[in-house]
XYZ file of C-alpha atoms in Angstrom:
713
model
C -4.767 -41.485 60.449
C -5.569 -38.731 58.062
C -4.913 -39.064 54.399
C -2.215 -36.896 52.915
C -3.577 -33.530 51.949
C -3.988 -32.782 48.317
C -1.588 -30.269 46.758
C -2.672 -27.349 44.674
C -1.180 -27.532 41.182
C 0.316 -24.281 39.793
C -1.816 -24.138 36.709
C -3.725 -20.940 36.041
C -6.299 -20.380 33.344
C -3.896 -18.099 31.473
C -1.092 -20.684 31.433
C -3.344 -23.529 30.337
C -4.777 -21.411 27.529
C -1.227 -20.442 26.566
C -0.122 -24.039 26.198
C -3.142 -24.920 24.131
C -3.565 -22.003 21.744
C -0.219 -20.268 21.308
C 1.602 -20.272 17.938
C 4.512 -22.580 17.176
C 7.131 -19.964 17.913
C 6.237 -20.008 21.604
C 6.941 -23.718 21.685
C 10.578 -23.082 20.800
C 11.056 -19.836 22.685
C 9.872 -18.723 26.068
C 6.790 -16.572 26.127
C 8.628 -13.680 27.670
C 11.154 -13.648 24.823
C 8.362 -13.822 22.273
C 6.429 -10.920 23.788
C 9.623 -8.907 24.230
C 10.590 -9.508 20.609
C 7.328 -8.411 18.985
C 6.888 -5.497 21.388
C 10.471 -4.335 20.948
C 10.338 -4.493 17.151
C 7.102 -2.523 17.033
C 7.662 0.014 19.802
C 11.503 0.003 19.983
C 11.106 -0.538 23.729
C 12.533 -3.801 24.948
C 11.000 -3.673 28.407
C 7.335 -4.611 28.623
C 5.443 -2.046 30.670
C 1.941 -2.518 29.339
C -0.764 -4.405 31.160
C -2.180 -7.299 29.197
C -5.887 -7.198 28.580
C -7.908 -10.205 29.650
C -10.228 -9.969 26.656
C -10.210 -8.151 23.320
C -12.119 -4.930 23.655
C -13.450 -2.323 21.256
C -10.168 -0.416 21.351
C -6.609 -1.685 20.996
C -4.680 1.602 21.097
C -4.883 5.288 21.911
C -6.553 7.823 19.638
C -3.162 8.950 18.296
C -2.353 5.432 17.233
C -5.817 5.107 15.704
C -5.128 8.161 13.561
C -1.727 6.910 12.396
C -2.642 3.265 11.815
C -4.345 4.012 8.443
C -1.047 5.516 7.258
C 0.617 2.190 8.006
C -2.012 0.362 5.959
C -1.638 2.880 3.091
C 2.131 2.443 3.034
C 1.696 -1.317 2.970
C -0.731 -1.166 0.044
C 1.382 1.305 -1.960
C 4.565 -0.705 -1.519
C 2.851 -3.956 -2.472
C 1.329 -2.370 -5.593
C 4.690 -0.972 -6.665
C 6.430 -4.280 -6.036
C 3.799 -6.169 -8.022
C 3.982 -3.740 -10.960
C 7.764 -3.805 -11.037
C 7.956 -7.600 -10.893
C 5.392 -8.027 -13.638
C 7.196 -5.519 -15.886
C 10.574 -7.262 -15.718
C 10.290 -7.656 -19.486
C 11.082 -3.921 -19.729
C 14.131 -3.793 -17.443
C 16.618 -3.309 -20.283
C 14.642 -0.417 -21.740
C 14.452 1.268 -18.343
C 18.197 0.914 -17.760
C 18.895 2.213 -21.245
C 16.766 5.326 -20.677
C 18.648 6.029 -17.432
C 21.914 5.538 -19.315
C 20.936 8.168 -21.875
C 20.424 10.667 -19.076
C 23.404 9.799 -16.881
C 25.916 8.296 -19.295
C 26.558 5.488 -16.801
C 25.298 1.959 -17.311
C 23.960 0.144 -14.283
C 21.099 -2.181 -13.346
C 18.904 0.594 -11.992
C 15.849 -1.607 -12.511
C 17.232 -4.182 -10.066
C 17.996 -1.429 -7.572
C 14.364 -0.311 -7.701
C 13.179 -3.910 -7.459
C 15.258 -4.397 -4.309
C 14.044 -1.086 -2.887
C 10.388 -1.924 -3.421
C 10.955 -5.380 -1.965
C 12.527 -3.888 1.172
C 9.719 -1.368 1.562
C 7.093 -4.081 1.156
C 8.837 -6.354 3.640
C 9.202 -3.516 6.158
C 5.572 -2.405 5.987
C 4.362 -6.017 6.003
C 6.435 -6.729 9.108
C 4.902 -3.791 10.959
C 1.392 -4.896 9.998
C 2.097 -8.456 11.170
C 3.599 -7.191 14.435
C 0.546 -5.011 15.021
C -1.706 -8.016 14.466
C 0.335 -10.158 16.874
C 0.231 -7.474 19.554
C -3.540 -7.174 19.240
C -3.756 -10.968 19.296
C -1.778 -11.098 22.539
C -3.828 -8.290 24.056
C -1.262 -5.473 24.121
C -1.964 -1.906 23.167
C -0.384 -0.590 19.967
C 2.281 2.043 20.240
C 4.369 2.595 17.102
C 7.703 4.247 17.755
C 8.256 7.692 16.254
C 11.162 6.372 14.128
C 8.781 3.931 12.468
C 6.243 6.696 11.976
C 8.766 8.923 10.216
C 9.850 6.066 7.958
C 6.234 5.248 7.151
C 5.535 8.842 6.114
C 8.695 8.938 3.971
C 7.673 5.641 2.402
C 4.255 7.028 1.486
C 5.859 10.074 -0.126
C 8.366 7.983 -2.079
C 5.780 5.469 -3.292
C 3.405 8.249 -4.275
C 6.159 9.986 -6.248
C 7.109 6.792 -8.082
C 3.474 6.064 -8.881
C 3.114 9.577 -10.248
C 6.183 9.016 -12.445
C 4.724 5.773 -13.748
C 1.392 7.396 -14.482
C 2.899 10.421 -16.240
C 6.038 9.170 -17.986
C 5.818 5.397 -18.103
C 2.201 4.425 -18.574
C 3.242 1.351 -20.537
C 4.201 -0.259 -17.227
C 0.544 -0.386 -16.270
C -0.282 -1.960 -19.628
C 2.232 -4.750 -19.019
C 0.917 -5.320 -15.494
C -2.614 -5.532 -16.896
C -1.533 -8.124 -19.457
C 0.054 -10.217 -16.734
C -3.347 -10.538 -15.095
C -4.638 -12.342 -18.181
C -2.086 -15.058 -17.472
C -1.939 -15.087 -13.690
C -5.574 -14.248 -12.846
C -6.751 -17.896 -12.613
C -3.846 -18.777 -10.347
C -4.196 -15.616 -8.326
C -7.855 -16.546 -7.808
C -6.958 -19.993 -6.479
C -4.150 -18.579 -4.349
C -6.454 -15.864 -3.002
C -8.959 -18.444 -1.782
C -6.162 -20.313 -0.024
C -5.043 -17.111 1.694
C -8.609 -16.391 2.814
C -8.854 -19.838 4.376
C -5.666 -19.151 6.325
C -6.903 -15.719 7.395
C -10.234 -17.157 8.510
C -8.575 -18.611 11.632
C -7.553 -15.266 13.221
C -10.683 -13.546 11.909
C -12.929 -16.204 13.448
C -10.937 -16.141 16.672
C -11.326 -12.384 17.045
C -14.978 -12.234 15.989
C -15.980 -14.974 18.425
C -14.025 -13.307 21.213
C -15.798 -10.052 20.506
C -19.114 -11.898 20.619
C -18.153 -13.357 23.983
C -17.267 -9.877 25.201
C -20.691 -8.644 24.125
C -22.431 -11.447 26.007
C -20.421 -10.850 29.170
C -21.161 -7.143 29.136
C -24.851 -7.811 28.603
C -24.769 -10.217 31.511
C -23.057 -7.590 33.619
C -25.548 -4.931 32.583
C -28.351 -6.967 34.135
C -26.763 -6.386 37.569
C -25.334 -2.892 37.032
C -27.248 0.337 36.651
C -24.868 1.980 34.124
C -27.027 1.078 31.159
C -26.053 3.999 28.905
C -22.330 3.379 29.237
C -22.796 -0.333 28.677
C -24.852 0.246 25.544
C -22.143 2.527 24.190
C -19.513 -0.175 24.669
C -21.775 -2.765 23.075
C -22.224 -0.500 20.054
C -18.461 -0.173 19.678
C -18.006 -3.913 19.926
C -20.644 -4.543 17.275
C -19.085 -1.908 15.017
C -15.706 -3.570 15.391
C -17.232 -6.914 14.471
C -18.749 -5.405 11.337
C -15.484 -3.634 10.431
C -13.595 -6.926 10.613
C -16.114 -9.461 9.420
C -17.861 -7.583 6.606
C -14.732 -6.915 4.473
C -13.593 -10.486 4.998
C -16.817 -12.012 3.747
C -17.177 -9.507 0.897
C -13.682 -10.334 -0.373
C -14.430 -14.027 -0.011
C -17.658 -13.645 -1.962
C -15.869 -11.745 -4.721
C -13.251 -14.481 -4.955
C -15.984 -17.088 -5.284
C -17.603 -15.372 -8.257
C -14.590 -13.656 -9.873
C -14.008 -16.502 -12.397
C -17.192 -15.387 -14.127
C -15.316 -12.262 -15.229
C -11.906 -13.817 -15.946
C -10.891 -14.071 -19.590
C -7.499 -15.617 -20.195
C -6.241 -16.658 -23.654
C -4.460 -19.578 -22.012
C -7.784 -21.088 -20.885
C -8.862 -22.889 -24.031
C -9.213 -26.331 -25.504
C -6.017 -28.140 -26.399
C -6.928 -28.559 -30.057
C -7.478 -24.804 -30.463
C -3.941 -23.904 -29.409
C -2.024 -22.328 -32.272
C 1.494 -23.198 -33.446
C 4.524 -22.008 -31.543
C 5.483 -18.439 -32.547
C 8.716 -17.982 -34.487
C 11.654 -15.944 -33.239
C 13.398 -12.863 -34.548
C 16.705 -12.418 -32.748
C 16.651 -8.860 -31.397
C 20.078 -7.534 -32.413
C 21.052 -11.169 -32.671
C 21.235 -13.003 -29.362
C 22.296 -10.175 -27.011
C 22.476 -12.461 -23.978
C 24.960 -14.762 -25.704
C 27.086 -12.232 -27.573
C 27.573 -8.453 -27.946
C 24.514 -6.945 -29.581
C 24.626 -6.080 -33.289
C 27.806 -8.069 -33.856
C 28.356 -11.076 -36.077
C 28.905 -13.255 -33.018
C 25.448 -12.295 -31.724
C 23.745 -13.083 -35.041
C 25.560 -16.408 -35.335
C 24.398 -17.345 -31.823
C 20.832 -16.508 -32.838
C 21.099 -18.789 -35.847
C 22.396 -21.577 -33.602
C 19.338 -21.169 -31.375
C 16.979 -21.655 -34.338
C 16.003 -18.059 -35.036
C 13.397 -17.552 -37.743
C 14.839 -14.155 -38.612
C 17.411 -11.580 -37.552
C 16.539 -8.094 -36.360
C 18.955 -5.165 -36.300
C 19.330 -1.384 -36.373
C 21.021 0.384 -39.272
C 22.940 3.662 -39.202
C 24.725 5.371 -42.124
C 28.337 6.535 -41.819
C 29.423 9.891 -43.129
C 30.891 8.187 -46.201
C 27.570 6.422 -46.905
C 28.301 2.945 -45.529
C 25.298 1.287 -43.779
C 26.467 -0.318 -40.490
C 24.760 -1.947 -37.517
C 24.348 0.189 -34.404
C 21.408 0.862 -32.120
C 22.479 3.900 -30.099
C 23.049 7.273 -31.683
C 26.470 7.486 -30.037
C 29.224 4.926 -29.457
C 29.703 5.148 -25.665
C 27.839 2.057 -24.531
C 28.860 -0.605 -27.039
C 32.342 0.448 -28.193
C 35.648 1.639 -26.756
C 35.245 5.166 -28.130
C 35.981 6.654 -24.696
C 39.452 5.122 -24.749
C 40.168 6.075 -28.358
C 38.627 9.543 -28.629
C 37.128 10.632 -25.298
C 36.124 14.045 -26.594
C 34.123 12.527 -29.456
C 32.273 9.915 -27.371
C 28.946 11.758 -27.500
C 29.186 12.603 -31.212
C 26.525 11.026 -33.394
C 27.868 7.832 -34.930
C 26.762 8.878 -38.411
C 29.362 11.667 -38.456
C 32.267 9.185 -38.361
C 33.887 7.630 -41.400
C 33.692 3.901 -41.853
C 37.461 3.671 -41.843
C 37.395 4.848 -38.228
C 34.286 2.917 -37.175
C 35.733 -0.362 -38.390
C 38.704 -0.009 -36.005
C 36.597 0.256 -32.836
C 36.180 -2.711 -30.532
C 32.495 -3.627 -30.089
C 32.810 -6.563 -27.679
C 35.028 -5.829 -24.680
C 32.215 -3.970 -22.929
C 30.109 -7.124 -23.040
C 32.490 -9.217 -20.918
C 32.818 -6.559 -18.221
C 30.473 -7.177 -15.297
C 29.490 -3.520 -14.848
C 28.370 -3.200 -18.474
C 26.428 -6.449 -18.861
C 23.150 -5.580 -20.592
C 21.051 -8.178 -18.723
C 21.342 -9.064 -15.065
C 20.385 -12.743 -15.500
C 22.933 -13.539 -18.215
C 24.745 -16.827 -17.926
C 28.559 -16.671 -17.746
C 30.355 -17.092 -21.060
C 32.670 -19.940 -21.799
C 36.347 -19.182 -22.265
C 36.116 -19.527 -26.044
C 33.045 -17.272 -26.262
C 34.715 -14.747 -24.010
C 37.769 -14.532 -26.263
C 35.553 -14.304 -29.320
C 33.424 -11.544 -27.818
C 36.469 -9.447 -26.924
C 37.497 -9.284 -30.601
C 34.173 -8.245 -32.145
C 33.953 -5.247 -34.494
C 31.103 -3.134 -35.794
C 29.625 -5.030 -38.784
C 28.277 -3.584 -41.999
C 24.756 -4.253 -43.241
C 26.179 -6.352 -46.068
C 27.797 -8.692 -43.491
C 24.378 -9.409 -42.005
C 22.811 -9.898 -45.437
C 25.530 -12.378 -46.363
C 24.847 -14.444 -43.219
C 21.085 -14.335 -43.817
C 21.490 -15.470 -47.427
C 23.744 -18.313 -46.321
C 21.424 -19.524 -43.508
C 18.159 -18.666 -45.317
C 17.031 -16.393 -42.497
C 14.729 -13.402 -42.769
C 16.058 -9.932 -42.026
C 14.136 -7.062 -40.475
C 15.722 -3.817 -39.363
C 15.018 -0.315 -38.145
C 16.567 2.255 -40.457
C 17.500 5.356 -38.469
C 17.196 8.708 -40.184
C 20.623 10.420 -40.524
C 21.052 13.664 -38.570
C 21.034 17.062 -40.142
C 24.012 18.052 -42.311
C 24.477 14.420 -43.267
C 24.948 13.883 -47.043
C 22.216 11.196 -47.120
C 19.707 13.089 -44.995
C 16.941 12.917 -47.650
C 18.037 9.961 -49.820
C 18.977 7.347 -47.229
C 16.028 5.053 -48.162
C 17.040 4.718 -51.798
C 20.681 4.289 -50.913
C 19.971 1.408 -48.520
C 17.691 -0.283 -51.073
C 20.501 -0.109 -53.603
C 22.950 -1.672 -51.134
C 20.519 -4.524 -50.399
C 19.889 -5.241 -54.052
C 23.629 -5.179 -54.741
C 24.190 -7.864 -52.083
C 22.315 -10.442 -54.237
C 20.179 -11.609 -51.306
C 16.814 -13.110 -52.163
C 14.269 -10.330 -51.960
C 11.645 -12.329 -50.081
C 14.073 -12.646 -47.155
C 13.831 -8.908 -46.548
C 11.070 -7.661 -44.255
C 10.918 -3.982 -45.139
C 9.851 -1.995 -42.099
C 10.461 1.774 -42.803
C 7.279 3.505 -43.906
C 8.988 6.503 -45.506
C 9.018 6.419 -49.353
C 7.329 3.007 -49.378
C 6.005 3.384 -52.912
C 9.527 3.738 -54.276
C 10.614 0.609 -52.398
C 7.677 -1.412 -53.725
C 8.446 -0.351 -57.280
C 12.222 -0.847 -57.015
C 12.157 -4.095 -54.988
C 8.759 -5.766 -55.391
C 10.021 -8.935 -53.718
C 10.470 -7.254 -50.337
C 7.833 -8.252 -47.794
C 6.303 -4.978 -46.669
C 5.782 -4.744 -42.913
C 3.494 -2.160 -41.383
C 2.949 -0.893 -37.895
C -0.201 -0.358 -35.879
C -2.086 0.976 -38.892
C -5.764 0.617 -39.640
C -7.001 -2.340 -41.650
C -7.963 0.009 -44.489
C -4.468 1.474 -44.749
C -2.826 -1.943 -44.644
C -5.095 -3.159 -47.424
C -4.443 -0.036 -49.499
C -0.653 -0.370 -49.207
C -0.785 -4.125 -49.815
C 0.710 -4.976 -46.423
C 0.009 -8.378 -44.925
C 2.334 -8.255 -41.883
C 2.688 -5.851 -38.975
C 5.435 -5.355 -36.406
C 3.947 -3.855 -33.232
C 4.637 -3.334 -29.573
C 2.956 -6.122 -27.602
C 1.548 -3.640 -25.065
C -0.342 -1.747 -27.737
C -1.591 -4.706 -29.734
C -3.438 -6.530 -26.944
C -5.410 -3.401 -26.156
C -6.076 -2.281 -29.739
C -7.560 -4.425 -32.480
C -5.988 -7.848 -31.995
C -9.169 -9.598 -33.081
C -9.550 -7.307 -36.086
C -6.036 -8.034 -37.347
C -6.508 -11.759 -36.901
C -9.854 -11.630 -38.726
C -8.150 -9.832 -41.633
C -5.437 -12.560 -41.806
C -2.674 -10.129 -40.944
C 0.531 -11.792 -39.754
C 1.659 -10.294 -36.457
C 5.159 -9.914 -35.042
C 5.464 -8.639 -31.454
C 8.444 -6.907 -29.892
C 10.153 -7.182 -27.459
C 9.117 -10.412 -25.730
C 11.634 -11.757 -23.209
C 9.644 -13.297 -20.352
C 8.223 -16.832 -20.671
C 4.804 -15.753 -19.381
C 4.572 -13.071 -22.066
C 5.662 -15.497 -24.755
C 3.022 -17.937 -23.480
C 0.405 -15.204 -23.807
C 1.477 -14.608 -27.419
C 1.389 -18.340 -28.074
C -2.115 -18.734 -26.677
C -3.221 -15.673 -28.692
C -2.018 -17.308 -31.951
C 0.672 -14.704 -32.634
C 2.880 -15.670 -35.577
C 6.303 -14.437 -34.411
C 8.046 -12.423 -31.708
C 11.240 -10.408 -31.480
C 13.203 -11.422 -28.399
C 16.466 -10.949 -26.533
C 15.987 -14.210 -24.649
C 15.906 -16.643 -27.557
C 17.948 -19.295 -25.733
C 15.233 -19.628 -23.059
C 12.084 -19.217 -25.112
C 13.259 -21.704 -27.729
C 13.262 -24.413 -25.045
C 9.532 -24.047 -24.322
C 7.478 -26.902 -25.702
C 4.168 -25.783 -24.245
C 2.841 -22.418 -23.031
C 3.051 -21.689 -19.351
C -0.161 -21.440 -17.291
C -2.204 -23.248 -19.916
C -5.359 -25.131 -18.857
C -8.593 -26.268 -20.425
C -11.912 -24.634 -19.450
C -13.196 -27.874 -17.950
C -10.144 -28.285 -15.762
C -10.326 -24.689 -14.560
C -14.041 -25.008 -13.760
C -13.321 -28.176 -11.805
C -10.561 -26.451 -9.833
C -12.787 -23.419 -9.310
C -15.728 -25.364 -7.903
C -13.486 -27.656 -5.874
C -11.594 -24.786 -4.261
C -14.799 -22.889 -3.529
C -16.461 -25.900 -1.947
C -13.477 -27.003 0.106
C -12.723 -23.483 1.282
C -16.348 -22.880 2.291
C -16.380 -26.091 4.339
C -13.049 -25.267 5.984
C -14.045 -21.707 6.835
C -17.353 -22.887 8.284
C -15.526 -25.526 10.324
C -13.049 -22.965 11.644
C -15.800 -20.579 12.723
C -17.771 -23.415 14.276
C -14.704 -24.644 16.175
C -14.049 -21.236 17.700
C -17.727 -20.831 18.531
C -17.852 -24.282 20.178
C -14.734 -23.612 22.196
C -15.967 -20.246 23.450
C -19.402 -21.681 24.203
C -17.802 -24.355 26.324
C -15.827 -21.750 28.247
C -18.939 -19.622 28.657
C -20.921 -22.534 30.100
C -18.167 -23.197 32.592
C -17.931 -19.532 33.616
C -21.727 -19.262 33.875
C -21.883 -22.216 36.288
C -19.256 -20.563 38.484
C -21.111 -17.247 38.480
C -24.356 -19.039 39.341
C -22.744 -20.831 42.268
C -21.200 -17.624 43.518
C -24.478 -15.746 43.441
C -26.377 -18.626 45.105
C -23.807 -18.748 47.863
C -23.949 -14.985 48.252
C -27.711 -15.063 48.618
C -27.492 -17.773 51.280
C -24.911 -15.822 53.197
C -27.034 -12.690 53.120
C -29.995 -14.612 54.500
C -27.949 -15.641 57.540
C -26.513 -12.204 58.113
C -22.978 -13.088 57.230
C -20.771 -10.013 57.301
C -17.876 -11.462 55.308
C -19.781 -12.528 52.234
C -18.764 -9.390 50.414
C -15.147 -10.505 50.604
C -15.722 -13.350 48.180
C -13.782 -12.887 44.953
C -15.842 -12.932 41.789
C -13.385 -14.899 39.686
C -11.826 -18.152 40.916
C -8.062 -17.943 41.088
C -6.938 -21.482 41.731
C -7.913 -25.090 41.544
C -8.066 -27.790 44.223
C -7.637 -31.326 43.003
C -9.139 -34.288 44.802
C -11.164 -33.420 47.920
C -11.983 -29.694 47.780
C -12.649 -29.669 51.508
C -9.033 -30.447 52.412
C -7.980 -27.722 54.824
C -4.327 -28.565 54.226
C -4.614 -27.106 50.780
C -5.051 -23.680 52.369
C -3.111 -24.043 55.609
C -0.458 -26.772 55.234
C 0.782 -26.202 58.771
C -2.448 -27.672 60.101
C -2.195 -31.035 58.399
C -0.911 -32.903 61.459
C -2.929 -34.100 64.439
C -6.256 -33.120 62.956
C -9.577 -34.791 63.335
C -12.464 -34.890 60.981
C -15.559 -33.202 62.339
C -18.659 -35.129 61.330
C -21.161 -33.323 59.275
C -21.984 -32.549 55.675
C -19.216 -29.963 55.387
C -16.401 -32.291 56.523
C -14.266 -29.528 58.006
C -10.878 -30.549 59.318
C -10.629 -29.402 62.931
C -7.302 -28.856 64.663
C -6.889 -29.535 68.399
C -5.196 -27.107 70.698
C -1.456 -27.067 70.416
C 1.016 -27.005 73.153
C 2.888 -23.806 73.624
C 6.167 -25.619 73.110
C 5.224 -26.933 69.700
C 6.381 -24.561 66.995
C 4.274 -24.128 63.932
C 6.002 -25.391 60.828
C 5.021 -24.664 57.269
C 5.999 -27.618 55.125
C 4.206 -26.806 51.949
C 3.546 -23.662 50.044
C 0.250 -22.674 48.597
C 0.254 -22.959 44.841
C -2.920 -21.444 43.485
C -4.632 -22.946 40.496
C -7.893 -22.240 38.768
C -10.686 -24.613 39.649
C -11.590 -27.390 37.318
C -15.109 -28.050 36.227
C -15.336 -31.310 38.155
C -14.360 -29.691 41.446
C -17.263 -27.262 41.519
C -20.121 -28.434 43.708
C -23.551 -27.009 43.566
C -25.016 -26.022 46.971
C -27.852 -28.246 48.024
C -31.189 -26.554 47.366
C -32.965 -28.503 50.138
C -30.972 -26.964 52.942
C -31.694 -23.527 54.118
C -28.409 -22.878 55.793
C -24.860 -23.680 55.077
C -23.163 -23.749 58.465
C -21.036 -26.410 60.098
C -21.772 -27.703 63.617
C -19.222 -27.906 66.358
C -19.129 -27.654 70.104
C -17.674 -24.848 72.171
C -14.239 -26.345 72.928
C -13.628 -27.145 69.296
C -14.859 -23.702 68.311
C -12.243 -22.187 70.586
C -9.606 -24.408 69.083
C -10.589 -23.416 65.552
C -10.584 -19.727 66.445
C -7.088 -20.149 67.882
C -5.776 -21.809 64.719
C -7.714 -19.667 62.259
C -8.478 -16.355 63.930
C -9.419 -14.727 60.679
C -11.399 -17.524 59.073
C -15.075 -17.051 59.731
C -16.456 -18.401 56.523
C -14.616 -20.702 54.180
C -16.465 -21.286 50.863
C -14.192 -24.050 49.809
C -17.084 -26.014 48.396
C -16.511 -23.951 45.219
C -12.738 -24.082 45.419
C -12.490 -20.330 46.237
C -9.829 -18.963 48.473
C -11.090 -16.772 51.297
C -9.517 -13.422 51.998
C -9.015 -13.245 55.786
C -8.734 -9.952 57.528
C -5.582 -9.031 59.347
C -5.808 -8.745 63.110
């Protein structure tokens, strides 16, 4: 009795590779859905019509797509640069919104709108780049839909226009972004190495596959005569390898040595860290109360402010009052009281009218909030804010004298036709002296008529700006109040060497305050005093020894991991190549033997095996299941299964279907080199029987697990 014939398992090389190497998303979703999704998102065509390539070649798209693909990369880079710059310059969001308000007269968080826009553009371009990579990974040609192409071109134009605006009208944004690198550069270096390790997996996969393609084409060139065409393809493959591998390794090398050029103030020894900088409340505490109101200054005092900063205007009847803007639209209810006079300069109003305006209701309205990340007010603070009025300078001086806080203010020059146009400095000095405040609590900032101020009020602490050391020494100034963006690029070391006390404005972000702390800055002017006052240690601080340890550790570990990843892909492809080479060798040996015996059907042998036979590869039932009954084994080395003649009344029944599988390595048998021929022996009656059952089977190379292709008729 014959043993039951072995079945052919439906497991192709493509399916087995799919189960082993596909990403996690394919484990949770069918492959067809995955391919349809990435192809549909990229091409806007949800029916797959492209033929999948068996191996990555030198070209992954048409020449039109090759021309447009750099535009996609440019849009991605521009959007990422804009997003990075805008995130790092969040310290300047209020100033940007205020400038837009001056031009439009409408207050809104335009900075957040731009942040969201740049984030969307970056996400969109990044998605297209990732989809393109996945399509190339899966072996599909790139075809970007024309809608995407139009959006990409519009994105490039928009990003280029915004970059031009930043370069021409807002260059300080680039200064802030450059300062952020002094803080984040060490962490960006470590993060960059981590990203390169992650990217090494697809890079190694593609480079090794290209190398395998080169070897296969060289192997094919040894049997083909098209040498020129083959050399051209090999050149393209090598060029593609260089285009992918060279930038990767150059970037990796730069990341390995970039710490040699990194200078961060927050990388220093612990004992060299200076004291925590003091705080000047910018217009009080404008995130806790309406700016330039007594509630705001009281909140700043509660948060431990070192001093109070304000802006002083002069009314038409010569009363100094606190107001930043030149008009009253943003911070008062002037539009409800006198709509026609809302854009009039505030210095042309009498104090009797100014004192009646409400200076706090705007603060509790959501559309007029000055800062987008403000915490909600309590019920008591909300009621208090709604009843705030415009304070006089003397009100601020009284609070400062009571709390022993320093006062610094910008004194705005009155407009033309104002009675104090040329004498406003002397008038304000007289008001301050009349308030009986201690003179050393006044930080005098205006530079106009400074000699008169020094002679009239010698106790005032004179504060300069970004003057030269010689001028500061000549005017007997020991403190400067400067924009942080300008100071870090101009003479910080010189001012510190001359023992000049430095106050920076306006510092709202913790990372910027940490930079000032690590740079031994004495004080800062801030809107965000409630957050910065809670810091007990600068952010992103580390010692040089710790950073060197992390640097060397990350470099060493990443180098080992990247080498292991490349070696793994090389080992896996080498194993596949050895298996394929053995099959090709067997096929060619068999072909040579068949040619020696004049076989006419040897040319019908397929080059690539298409299925796999488990168990005994000589089982005829694997190919013709209908012949599995009443068969006898013909003796001989080939072990063919021979079928006797059937009766005419016996119908042929097919009980099993052929399920092709690729051959396994263990099922491949080398032909014996000692035998000259490879032909089974049978007698005439059995030959007739075999011809009746298999009229088209003249040669069956099942020793290699290869299905024959019988001729019809």
